[in-house]
Coordinates of C-alpha atoms and ligand atoms in Angstrom, one line a residue:
Chain M
M234 CA 21.8 -10.1 17.5
I235 CA 23.6 -9.3 14.2
S236 CA 27.0 -10.6 13.8
F237 CA 29.4 -9.6 11.1
Q238 CA 32.2 -12.2 10.6
Q239 CA 35.0 -11.1 8.4
V240 CA 32.4 -9.2 6.1
G241 CA 34.1 -7.2 3.5
K242 CA 32.9 -5.5 0.2
T243 CA 34.9 -4.5 -2.8
Y244 CA 33.0 -3.0 -5.6
P245 CA 33.2 -4.2 -9.1
D246 CA 35.3 -1.0 -9.9
G247 CA 37.9 -1.9 -7.0
T248 CA 36.8 0.4 -4.4
V249 CA 37.2 -1.1 -1.1
A250 CA 34.1 0.1 0.8
V251 CA 34.5 -2.3 3.8
A252 CA 37.6 -4.0 4.7
A253 CA 37.3 -7.6 6.4
T254 CA 35.3 -6.5 9.5
D255 CA 34.1 -8.2 12.6
L256 CA 31.4 -6.6 14.5
T257 CA 28.6 -7.6 16.8
A258 CA 25.4 -5.6 17.3
D259 CA 23.8 -6.8 20.6
S260 CA 20.2 -7.7 20.8
G261 CA 17.9 -5.0 22.0
R262 CA 20.5 -2.3 21.9
I263 CA 21.5 0.5 19.7
T264 CA 24.6 0.0 17.7
V265 CA 25.7 2.9 15.9
L266 CA 28.0 3.1 12.9
V267 CA 29.9 6.3 12.6
G268 CA 32.4 7.8 10.4
P269 CA 33.2 10.3 7.6
S270 CA 31.5 10.1 4.4
G271 CA 32.7 7.3 2.3
S272 CA 33.8 5.1 5.1
G273 CA 31.6 2.3 4.2
K274 CA 28.7 2.8 6.7
T275 CA 25.9 2.6 4.2
T276 CA 27.5 -0.5 2.7
L277 CA 28.0 -2.2 5.9
L278 CA 24.3 -1.6 6.8
R279 CA 22.8 -2.5 3.5
M280 CA 24.7 -5.9 3.5
V281 CA 22.5 -6.9 6.6
N282 CA 19.3 -6.9 4.4
R283 CA 21.1 -8.0 1.4
M284 CA 20.5 -4.7 -0.5
I285 CA 24.2 -5.2 -1.1
E286 CA 26.0 -8.6 -1.2
P287 CA 29.2 -8.9 0.6
T288 CA 32.2 -9.9 -1.4
S289 CA 33.7 -12.0 1.5
G290 CA 32.5 -13.1 5.2
S291 CA 29.1 -13.7 6.3
I292 CA 26.4 -11.9 8.3
L293 CA 24.3 -13.8 10.9
I294 CA 21.2 -12.6 12.6
D295 CA 20.7 -14.5 15.9
G296 CA 22.9 -17.2 14.5
V297 CA 21.2 -17.5 11.0
D298 CA 23.1 -16.6 7.9
V299 CA 21.1 -13.8 6.1
R300 CA 21.6 -15.8 2.9
S301 CA 19.6 -18.8 4.2
K302 CA 16.4 -17.4 2.8
P303 CA 15.2 -15.3 -0.4
A304 CA 16.2 -11.7 0.1
P305 CA 12.6 -10.3 0.0
E306 CA 11.5 -12.7 2.6
L307 CA 14.4 -11.8 4.7
R308 CA 13.8 -8.0 4.2
R309 CA 10.1 -8.3 5.3
G310 CA 11.6 -9.2 8.8
I311 CA 13.9 -6.4 9.1
G312 CA 12.7 -2.8 9.5
Y313 CA 14.5 -0.4 7.1
V314 CA 14.5 3.4 7.4
I315 CA 16.5 5.7 5.1
Q316 CA 17.2 9.5 4.9
N317 CA 14.3 10.9 3.1
A318 CA 11.9 8.2 4.4
G319 CA 11.2 7.0 0.7
L320 CA 7.4 6.9 1.4
F321 CA 5.2 5.7 -1.4
P322 CA 3.9 9.3 -2.6
H323 CA 0.7 7.9 -4.1
R324 CA -0.4 6.2 -0.9
T325 CA -1.7 7.7 2.2
V326 CA 0.3 7.7 5.5
L327 CA -2.0 4.9 6.7
A328 CA -1.5 2.7 3.4
N329 CA 2.4 3.4 3.7
V330 CA 2.4 2.0 7.2
M331 CA 0.4 -0.9 6.1
T332 CA 2.7 -2.1 3.4
V333 CA 4.8 -4.8 5.1
P334 CA 2.0 -6.2 7.1
R335 CA 0.0 -6.5 3.9
L336 CA 2.8 -8.2 2.1
L337 CA 2.9 -10.7 4.9
G338 CA -0.6 -11.4 4.3
W339 CA -2.2 -9.7 7.3
S340 CA -5.9 -8.9 6.9
K341 CA -6.6 -5.3 6.0
E342 CA -8.4 -4.9 9.4
K343 CA -5.6 -6.1 11.4
A344 CA -2.9 -4.2 9.3
R345 CA -4.9 -1.0 9.6
E346 CA -5.4 -1.3 13.4
R347 CA -1.7 -1.9 13.7
A348 CA -0.8 1.0 11.5
M349 CA -2.9 3.4 13.6
E350 CA -1.5 2.2 16.8
L351 CA 2.1 2.9 15.3
L352 CA 1.3 6.4 14.2
L353 CA 0.5 7.3 17.6
T354 CA 3.6 5.4 18.9
V355 CA 5.8 7.5 16.7
G356 CA 4.2 10.9 17.8
L357 CA 1.7 11.5 15.1
E358 CA -1.9 12.1 15.2
A359 CA -4.8 9.9 14.1
D360 CA -5.9 12.4 11.5
H361 CA -2.3 12.4 9.8
A362 CA -3.4 8.7 8.6
K363 CA -5.4 10.0 5.8
R364 CA -3.0 12.6 4.4
Y365 CA -0.5 12.0 1.6
P366 CA 3.2 12.3 2.2
F367 CA 3.5 15.6 0.4
Q368 CA 1.1 17.0 3.1
L369 CA 3.7 16.3 5.7
S370 CA 6.8 18.1 7.0
G371 CA 10.1 16.4 6.6
G372 CA 10.1 15.5 10.4
Q373 CA 6.6 13.9 10.1
Q374 CA 7.7 11.9 6.9
Q375 CA 10.5 10.7 8.9
R376 CA 8.2 9.4 11.6
V377 CA 6.1 7.8 9.3
G378 CA 9.0 6.0 7.9
V379 CA 9.9 4.7 11.3
A380 CA 6.3 3.7 11.9
R381 CA 6.4 1.9 8.7
A382 CA 9.7 0.0 9.5
L383 CA 8.0 -1.0 12.8
A384 CA 4.8 -2.1 11.4
A385 CA 5.4 -6.0 11.2
D386 CA 7.2 -5.8 14.5
P387 CA 10.6 -6.9 13.3
P388 CA 13.3 -7.6 15.8
V389 CA 15.9 -5.8 13.8
L390 CA 15.9 -2.2 12.6
L391 CA 18.2 -0.7 10.2
M392 CA 18.6 2.9 10.0
D393 CA 20.7 4.9 7.4
E394 CA 21.2 8.6 8.5
P395 CA 17.3 8.8 9.2
F396 CA 17.5 12.2 10.8
S397 CA 20.3 13.9 8.7
A398 CA 18.0 15.7 6.3
V399 CA 15.8 17.5 9.2
D400 CA 16.7 20.7 10.9
P401 CA 18.6 20.4 14.3
V402 CA 15.5 21.2 16.3
V403 CA 13.4 18.6 14.9
R404 CA 16.3 16.2 14.7
K405 CA 16.6 16.5 18.5
D406 CA 12.9 15.6 18.9
L407 CA 13.3 12.6 16.7
Q408 CA 16.4 11.4 18.6
T409 CA 14.5 11.7 22.0
E410 CA 11.5 10.0 20.4
L411 CA 13.6 7.1 19.1
L412 CA 15.1 6.6 22.5
R413 CA 11.8 6.5 24.1
I414 CA 10.4 4.0 21.7
Q415 CA 13.4 2.0 22.0
S416 CA 13.1 1.7 25.8
E417 CA 9.7 0.3 25.3
L418 CA 10.4 -1.9 22.3
E419 CA 14.1 -2.9 22.7
K420 CA 14.8 -3.6 19.2
T421 CA 18.1 -4.6 17.8
I422 CA 19.1 -1.5 16.0
L423 CA 21.9 -0.7 13.7
F424 CA 22.0 3.0 13.2
V425 CA 24.3 4.9 10.7
T426 CA 25.2 8.4 11.1
H427 CA 28.1 10.9 10.3
D428 CA 27.3 13.0 13.3
I429 CA 29.5 11.9 16.4
D430 CA 27.1 13.7 18.7
E431 CA 24.2 11.7 17.5
A432 CA 26.4 8.7 17.9
I433 CA 27.2 9.3 21.4
L434 CA 23.6 10.3 22.2
L435 CA 21.9 7.2 20.7
G436 CA 24.4 4.5 20.7
D437 CA 24.7 1.8 23.5
R438 CA 27.7 0.9 21.4
V439 CA 29.4 2.9 18.7
A440 CA 31.6 1.7 15.9
V441 CA 34.0 4.3 14.5
L442 CA 34.8 3.7 10.7
N443 CA 37.5 5.2 8.8
T444 CA 37.9 5.7 5.0
G445 CA 38.4 2.5 3.3
G446 CA 35.9 0.6 5.4
T447 CA 38.3 -0.1 8.5
L448 CA 36.9 -0.3 11.9
E449 CA 38.9 1.9 14.2
Q450 CA 37.2 1.4 17.7
F451 CA 34.1 -0.4 18.9
D452 CA 33.2 0.6 22.3
T453 CA 30.5 2.3 24.6
P454 CA 30.2 6.1 24.0
S455 CA 31.8 6.7 27.3
E456 CA 34.8 4.4 26.8
L457 CA 35.2 6.1 23.5
L458 CA 35.3 9.5 25.0
A459 CA 37.6 8.4 27.8
H460 CA 40.0 6.1 25.8
P461 CA 40.1 6.9 22.0
K462 CA 42.3 4.2 20.7
N463 CA 44.2 6.4 18.0
E464 CA 44.5 9.8 16.7
F465 CA 41.8 9.3 14.1
V466 CA 39.2 8.5 16.6
E467 CA 40.2 11.3 19.0
G468 CA 40.3 13.6 16.0
F469 CA 36.7 12.6 15.1
L470 CA 35.4 12.8 18.7
G471 CA 36.3 16.6 18.8
V472 CA 37.9 18.9 21.2
D473 CA 35.4 18.8 24.2
R474 CA 35.1 15.0 24.6
G475 CA 36.2 15.3 28.4
V476 CA 33.4 17.4 29.2
R477 CA 30.9 15.5 27.0
R478 CA 32.0 12.3 28.7
L479 CA 30.6 13.7 32.0
S480 CA 27.1 13.1 30.6
F481 CA 27.6 9.5 31.3
F482 CA 28.2 10.0 35.1
S483 CA 25.4 10.4 37.6
S484 CA 25.4 13.7 39.6
G485 CA 24.6 11.6 42.7
A486 CA 28.4 12.1 43.8
V487 CA 28.1 15.8 43.8
P488 CA 28.6 17.1 47.4
L489 CA 25.8 19.4 47.8
R490 CA 25.8 21.8 50.9
P491 CA 22.6 23.2 52.4
E492 CA 24.0 26.0 54.3
P493 CA 23.7 28.7 51.6
V494 CA 20.1 27.9 51.2
V495 CA 17.7 30.1 53.0
A496 CA 13.9 30.4 52.8
V497 CA 12.4 33.8 51.9
D498 CA 10.5 33.8 55.0
A499 CA 13.6 32.6 57.3
P500 CA 13.9 34.3 60.8
P501 CA 16.1 37.4 60.2
Q502 CA 18.8 36.4 62.8
E503 CA 19.2 33.2 60.8
V504 CA 19.6 35.1 57.6
L505 CA 22.1 37.3 59.2
A506 CA 24.1 34.4 60.4
R507 CA 24.4 32.8 57.0
K508 CA 25.2 36.2 55.6
G509 CA 28.4 36.1 57.6
T510 CA 29.6 32.9 56.4
Q511 CA 28.4 32.6 52.7
P512 CA 29.4 35.0 49.9
W513 CA 26.0 33.9 48.2
L514 CA 22.7 32.8 49.5
L515 CA 20.1 31.0 47.4
V516 CA 16.8 32.1 48.2
V517 CA 14.0 29.6 48.1
D518 CA 10.2 29.8 48.6
A519 CA 7.9 28.2 51.0
E520 CA 8.1 24.9 49.0
T521 CA 12.0 25.2 48.9
K522 CA 11.9 25.9 45.1
P523 CA 14.7 28.0 44.0
L524 CA 14.0 31.8 43.6
G525 CA 17.5 33.3 43.0
W526 CA 20.8 33.9 44.1
L527 CA 21.5 37.0 46.5
P528 CA 25.0 38.3 47.1
A529 CA 25.7 38.5 50.7
Q530 CA 26.2 42.2 50.6
Q531 CA 22.8 42.8 49.2
V532 CA 21.1 41.1 52.2
P533 CA 19.1 43.7 53.9
A534 CA 20.7 44.9 57.2
D535 CA 17.5 43.7 59.4
G536 CA 17.8 40.2 57.7
D537 CA 14.3 40.5 56.3
L538 CA 14.5 38.7 52.8
S539 CA 10.7 39.3 52.1
R540 CA 11.8 43.1 51.5
V541 CA 14.1 42.0 48.7
P542 CA 12.5 42.8 45.2
A543 CA 12.3 39.9 42.9
A544 CA 14.2 41.8 40.3
D545 CA 17.3 42.0 42.6
L546 CA 17.8 38.2 42.9
V547 CA 20.3 36.9 40.4
S548 CA 19.0 34.0 38.0
Y549 CA 20.3 30.7 39.0
G550 CA 20.4 29.5 35.2
H551 CA 19.1 26.2 35.4
A552 CA 19.0 23.5 38.2
F553 CA 20.1 20.0 37.9
T554 CA 18.1 17.0 39.1
V555 CA 20.3 15.1 41.6
E556 CA 21.0 11.4 40.4
A557 CA 18.6 11.6 37.5
E558 CA 20.9 14.1 35.6
S559 CA 24.5 13.8 34.9
L560 CA 27.8 15.4 36.1
R561 CA 27.7 17.3 32.9
A562 CA 24.4 19.0 33.8
A563 CA 25.6 19.7 37.3
L564 CA 28.9 21.5 35.8
D565 CA 26.6 23.2 33.1
S566 CA 24.4 24.6 36.0
A567 CA 27.3 26.0 37.8
V568 CA 29.1 27.5 34.9
L569 CA 25.9 29.2 33.7
S570 CA 25.1 30.7 37.0
P571 CA 26.8 34.1 37.8
S572 CA 27.5 32.8 41.3
S573 CA 29.5 30.0 39.7
R574 CA 27.3 27.4 41.8
A575 CA 25.2 24.7 40.6
V576 CA 21.6 24.2 42.2
G577 CA 20.8 20.6 42.9
V578 CA 17.0 19.8 43.2
D579 CA 15.0 16.5 43.7
A580 CA 12.6 15.2 41.2
D581 CA 9.9 17.6 42.4
G582 CA 12.2 20.6 42.0
R583 CA 12.8 21.2 45.6
V584 CA 16.5 22.3 46.4
V585 CA 18.6 19.9 47.9
G586 CA 21.8 21.9 48.2
V587 CA 24.3 23.8 46.1
A588 CA 27.9 23.2 45.0
S589 CA 30.4 25.5 43.6
V590 CA 32.5 24.9 40.5
E591 CA 35.4 24.1 42.8
E592 CA 33.2 21.6 44.9
L593 CA 32.4 19.9 41.6
V594 CA 36.0 19.2 40.6
P595 CA 36.6 16.1 43.1
A596 CA 33.4 14.5 41.6
I597 CA 34.6 15.1 38.1
R598 CA 38.0 13.9 39.0
A599 CA 36.7 10.7 40.4
A600 CA 34.6 10.2 37.3
Q601 CA 37.6 10.6 35.0
D602 CA 39.6 8.3 36.9
G603 CA 37.0 5.6 37.6
S604 CA 37.0 2.9 35.1
S605 CA 33.3 2.8 34.1
P606 CA 30.4 5.2 34.4
E607 CA 27.4 4.6 36.9
N608 CA 24.5 5.2 34.5
G609 CA 23.8 4.4 31.0
R610 CA 23.4 7.7 29.3
Chain O
M124 CA -22.6 32.4 -48.4
N125 CA -19.5 31.9 -46.3
V126 CA -17.8 28.6 -45.7
L127 CA -19.3 28.5 -42.1
S128 CA -22.7 28.7 -43.0
E129 CA -22.0 26.1 -45.8
A130 CA -20.5 23.7 -43.2
W131 CA -23.7 24.4 -41.0
G132 CA -25.8 23.5 -43.9
W133 CA -23.9 20.3 -44.6
L134 CA -23.8 19.3 -40.8
T135 CA -27.6 20.0 -40.4
T136 CA -28.5 17.9 -43.7
A137 CA -30.3 14.6 -42.3
A138 CA -29.1 12.7 -45.2
N139 CA -25.6 13.2 -43.9
W140 CA -26.4 11.4 -40.8
H141 CA -27.3 8.1 -42.2
G142 CA -25.6 5.2 -43.9
S143 CA -22.3 3.7 -44.1
D144 CA -20.7 6.9 -45.1
G145 CA -22.9 9.0 -42.5
I146 CA -21.3 11.2 -39.8
P147 CA -22.1 8.8 -36.9
T148 CA -20.5 5.8 -38.7
R149 CA -17.4 7.9 -39.7
F150 CA -17.2 9.1 -36.1
L151 CA -17.2 5.6 -34.8
E152 CA -14.7 4.6 -37.5
H153 CA -12.4 7.3 -36.5
F154 CA -12.3 6.4 -32.8
E155 CA -12.1 2.8 -33.7
Y156 CA -8.9 3.3 -35.8
S157 CA -7.4 5.8 -33.3
I158 CA -8.2 3.5 -30.3
E159 CA -6.7 0.6 -32.1
A160 CA -3.6 2.4 -33.1
V161 CA -3.0 3.5 -29.5
L162 CA -3.7 -0.1 -28.1
L163 CA -1.3 -1.8 -30.6
G164 CA 1.2 0.9 -30.1
A165 CA 0.9 0.6 -26.3
L166 CA 1.4 -3.1 -26.6
I167 CA 4.8 -2.7 -28.0
A168 CA 5.9 0.6 -26.4
F169 CA 4.6 0.1 -22.8
P170 CA 6.3 -3.0 -21.9
L171 CA 9.4 -1.9 -23.6
G172 CA 9.2 1.5 -21.6
L173 CA 8.6 -0.3 -18.4
L174 CA 11.5 -2.8 -18.9
T175 CA 14.0 -0.2 -19.9
G176 CA 13.0 2.3 -17.3
H177 CA 12.9 -0.2 -14.5
T178 CA 16.5 -1.5 -15.4
K179 CA 17.6 1.9 -16.5
R180 CA 19.2 0.0 -19.4
G181 CA 18.6 0.5 -23.0
G182 CA 17.9 4.2 -23.0
L183 CA 19.9 4.6 -26.2
V184 CA 17.7 1.8 -28.1
V185 CA 14.6 3.5 -26.8
T186 CA 15.4 7.1 -27.7
S187 CA 16.7 6.1 -31.2
L188 CA 13.7 3.9 -31.8
A189 CA 11.4 6.6 -30.7
N190 CA 13.1 9.2 -32.9
V191 CA 13.1 6.9 -36.0
A192 CA 9.3 6.3 -35.4
R193 CA 8.8 10.0 -35.0
A194 CA 10.7 11.0 -38.1
L195 CA 8.4 8.8 -40.4
P196 CA 6.2 11.0 -42.5
T197 CA 2.8 9.8 -42.2
L198 CA 1.3 10.6 -45.4
G199 CA 4.5 9.2 -47.3
L200 CA 4.2 5.9 -45.4
V201 CA 0.8 5.6 -46.0
V202 CA 0.9 6.0 -49.8
L203 CA 4.0 3.8 -50.0
L204 CA 2.4 1.0 -48.1
V205 CA -0.8 1.3 -50.2
V206 CA 1.3 1.1 -53.2
L207 CA 3.1 -2.0 -51.9
I208 CA 0.3 -3.8 -50.3
G209 CA -2.8 -2.2 -51.6
V210 CA -5.8 -0.5 -49.8
K211 CA -5.8 -2.7 -46.7
F212 CA -6.4 -1.8 -43.2
R213 CA -2.8 -2.7 -42.4
A214 CA -1.4 -0.1 -44.9
V215 CA -2.8 2.5 -42.9
M216 CA -2.5 1.0 -39.4
I217 CA 1.1 0.5 -39.5
P218 CA 1.9 4.4 -39.8
L219 CA -0.6 5.0 -37.2
V220 CA 0.8 2.7 -34.9
A221 CA 4.3 3.9 -35.5
L222 CA 3.1 7.3 -34.5
T223 CA 1.8 6.1 -31.1
I224 CA 4.8 4.6 -30.1
P225 CA 7.3 7.5 -29.5
P226 CA 5.2 9.2 -26.8
I227 CA 4.3 6.0 -25.0
L228 CA 7.9 4.6 -25.0
L229 CA 9.8 7.8 -24.1
N230 CA 7.4 8.8 -21.4
T231 CA 7.1 5.5 -19.8
Y232 CA 10.8 5.2 -20.0
E233 CA 11.6 8.6 -18.6
G234 CA 8.8 8.3 -16.0
V235 CA 9.8 5.1 -14.5
R236 CA 13.6 5.7 -14.8
N237 CA 13.3 9.1 -13.0
V238 CA 11.1 7.7 -10.1
D239 CA 12.9 8.9 -6.9
P240 CA 15.6 6.2 -6.2
Q241 CA 14.8 6.7 -2.5
L242 CA 11.3 5.2 -3.1
T243 CA 12.5 2.2 -4.9
D244 CA 15.1 1.7 -2.6
A245 CA 12.8 1.9 0.4
A246 CA 10.4 -0.4 -1.6
K247 CA 13.0 -3.2 -2.3
G248 CA 14.4 -2.7 1.3
M249 CA 10.8 -3.5 2.7
G250 CA 10.8 -6.7 0.8
L251 CA 8.8 -6.0 -2.3
R252 CA 9.9 -8.2 -5.2
P253 CA 11.2 -6.6 -8.4
W254 CA 7.8 -6.9 -10.0
Q255 CA 6.0 -5.5 -7.1
V256 CA 8.5 -2.6 -6.9
L257 CA 7.6 -2.0 -10.4
W258 CA 3.8 -2.2 -10.2
R259 CA 3.3 -0.7 -6.6
A260 CA 6.0 1.9 -6.6
E261 CA 7.4 3.0 -9.9
V262 CA 4.2 2.8 -12.1
P263 CA 2.2 4.7 -9.8
A264 CA 4.7 7.2 -9.2
A265 CA 5.2 7.7 -12.9
A266 CA 1.8 7.6 -13.6
P267 CA 1.2 11.3 -14.5
L268 CA 4.0 11.1 -16.9
I269 CA 2.8 7.8 -18.5
L270 CA -0.6 9.0 -19.0
T271 CA 0.6 12.2 -20.8
G272 CA 2.6 9.7 -23.2
F273 CA -0.7 8.0 -23.8
Q274 CA -2.5 11.2 -24.1
F275 CA 0.2 12.4 -26.8
A276 CA -0.3 8.9 -28.7
A277 CA -4.0 9.4 -28.8
V278 CA -3.7 13.0 -30.1
N279 CA -1.3 11.7 -32.7
A280 CA -3.7 8.9 -33.6
V281 CA -6.8 11.0 -33.9
A282 CA -5.1 13.6 -36.2
N283 CA -3.3 11.1 -38.3
T284 CA -6.4 9.0 -38.8
A285 CA -7.8 12.1 -40.6
I286 CA -4.7 12.3 -42.8
A287 CA -4.7 8.5 -43.6
A288 CA -8.2 8.9 -45.1
Y289 CA -6.3 10.1 -48.3
S290 CA -5.8 6.5 -49.2
S291 CA -9.5 5.6 -49.3
F292 CA -9.5 4.9 -45.6
G293 CA -12.6 5.6 -43.4
G294 CA -12.9 7.9 -40.6
L295 CA -13.8 11.6 -40.3
G296 CA -10.9 12.6 -42.7
R297 CA -13.1 11.1 -45.7
F298 CA -15.5 14.1 -45.6
V299 CA -12.4 16.4 -46.2
I300 CA -10.9 14.5 -48.9
D301 CA -14.2 13.6 -50.6
G302 CA -15.4 17.2 -50.2
L303 CA -12.2 18.5 -51.9
A304 CA -12.7 16.0 -54.6
T305 CA -16.3 17.2 -55.4
T306 CA -15.4 20.9 -54.3
D307 CA -18.2 20.6 -51.8
Y308 CA -16.6 23.1 -49.2
G309 CA -19.6 22.7 -46.9
E310 CA -18.5 19.1 -46.3
V311 CA -14.8 20.0 -46.2
A312 CA -15.4 22.5 -43.5
G313 CA -18.0 20.2 -41.8
G314 CA -15.6 17.5 -41.7
A315 CA -12.8 19.6 -40.3
I316 CA -15.2 20.8 -37.5
L317 CA -15.9 17.1 -36.7
I318 CA -12.2 16.3 -36.4
V319 CA -11.7 19.1 -34.0
I320 CA -14.6 17.8 -31.9
A321 CA -13.1 14.4 -31.9
A322 CA -9.8 16.0 -30.7
I323 CA -11.5 17.9 -27.9
L324 CA -13.5 14.7 -26.9
N325 CA -10.1 13.0 -26.6
L326 CA -8.8 15.7 -24.5
M327 CA -11.7 15.4 -22.3
F328 CA -11.5 11.6 -22.0
F329 CA -8.0 12.1 -20.8
A330 CA -8.8 14.7 -18.2
V331 CA -11.2 12.1 -16.6
L332 CA -8.6 9.5 -16.8
R333 CA -6.3 11.5 -15.1
R334 CA -8.6 12.2 -12.2
V335 CA -9.4 8.4 -11.9
L336 CA -6.1 7.1 -12.3
I337 CA -3.8 9.4 -10.7
S338 CA -3.5 9.3 -6.9
P339 CA -4.4 12.8 -5.1
G340 CA -0.9 12.1 -3.5
L341 CA 0.7 12.9 -6.9
Q342 CA -1.4 16.2 -7.5
P343 CA 0.1 18.3 -4.9
R344 CA -1.0 21.7 -6.3
K345 CA -4.6 20.7 -6.6
Q346 CA -4.7 19.2 -3.0
A347 CA -2.8 22.0 -1.5
T348 CA -5.6 24.5 -2.3
A349 CA -8.3 22.1 -1.7
Ligands
LIG779 N1 27.9 1.0 -6.4 C1 29.1 1.5 -6.0 N2 30.0 1.3 -6.8 C2 31.4 1.6 -6.6 N3 31.6 2.3 -5.5 C3 30.8 2.6 -4.5 C4 29.3 2.2 -4.7 N4 28.7 2.5 -3.6 C5 29.6 3.2 -2.8 N5 30.8 3.1 -3.4 C6 31.9 3.6 -2.7 O1 32.4 2.8 -1.6 C7 32.7 3.8 -0.4 C8 31.8 3.6 0.8 O2 30.5 4.2 0.4 P1 29.3 4.1 1.5 O3 29.1 2.8 2.0 O4 28.2 4.8 0.7 O5 29.9 5.1 2.7 P2 29.2 5.9 3.6 O6 27.9 5.5 3.9 O7 30.0 5.7 4.9 O8 29.2 7.3 3.2 C9 32.7 5.1 -1.1 O9 34.1 5.3 -1.4 C10 31.9 5.1 -2.1 O10 32.2 6.0 -3.1
LIG780 MG1 25.9 6.6 3.7

């Protein structure tokens, strides 16, 4: 746990980068510092490993003041990842990752073994180990940066815009990877970003900072989206916060109806019966996996669905996995389909049922009114 | 007979390869003076360059010092010092050393100062002490530039050791000076050729040094095509 107690930083030129701030980053969780450029995020982060000394207040890690040991010693126990990785250009990837273990006096063999293991953890391959940083893409360098920070297994990780310099597709990968690693390692992570979407995706809790280093709100992403404390936070969250918040609610509450679902080999009389009551039929295969929508008026008069060419079926867009995926995924599924209906499937991809946009509304309403979301993210 | 064949004649005369003023002795002298000049210059310039580059302070002092040293006329200084202190080793060594200082000082200072700040930040943030940041991050990263500074210094030293022979000093320059005095153009040209060879050997030495001392990680173009 990292606690900031009335921590402030005024630079010698008089700039107040951080106004007296109280903040607690919980153990084993990702705490995100987000805010516009110049809002003191970097300053706040770098005071933890004493790259910057506060001008007031104190910072404790698990109850111990960071000033209680020499800075280099403190830093060896804290992982540190920065925007462009800052790898040693003259050292191989492996040697880069071995840096802190070697500083801590580990044997070469042990450090190497650990480094190899970590390269795999961060999604690199064994033959990347011998390469030099310039032979890697930006995203790969960033992975090495993460591996290097994790090498000595520090409980605390400081990350300053680690994914800001890579393109959006790679960034998405790195974010997913970080969440996967975090679910295994449960580090206490302090993560700085100026990107509110990244903050909401990664943060267990998010601290929104304003220019002048003032903390505007510190909450879970869902709370932030539901109840921004002031105009600044609301503005910073952007216009679609209502829809985005739905990603914090399980799709378990969506009322799914099985009636519109018919198997492609269903008896004709059954097909004709459904046709009478449903404007759209979802045709599924023998394993109840979705094939596509069929408008009722296009159902053959004899009710034999096997005669309908695959090309006549209307795409269902994408299905959502019931429970595992969020209300947002369910809503998206409905919005994207020409039938305006969402297709819910189980973990094996078998159709559970369908729901129209109108039928989703009560579940969405309940989520917005409910005090807290049901699932983490 | 043209000058080249005269030079050839002089170079192939067995007598010129023996004794205290023979070619091998002069060659060794030349390298001894050059190496001493570079080492003495490095003793002053390298630590000063590291200190100013690492702290990013004192840039003005460094550049002024280097410019002054660069502006010194070698020959003038040699003559002046010989007049002042007589034909002594010091009289010649001081100007030579003065000439090796600017390239080493400037390149070390600029090299270390311009190391990617993200690299030094990460190094420090991982828990390297200032001394370790210097030797494990800044110096290796700046090595190509620093080595170039040493190479310039050595080129200066080799070239100016030849000039310094004007003051009854040893080295390969002696042949040129003595040959001119006795109008033995074979000796003049032969000496000049030896000086060129010394300069080429010097460059080859640095090419090898570059391969040995500079990490493949800092030689992207070579690596990329390899
Ligand atoms: N070394 C410094 N000296 C003076 N002002 C600084 C220094 N470093 C940062 N600042 C100022 O402090 C404020 C906060 O900076 P920073 O913590 O880098 O913000 P962020 O990371 O949120 O962009 C900015 O106004 C910045 O200009
Ligand atoms: Mg910043």
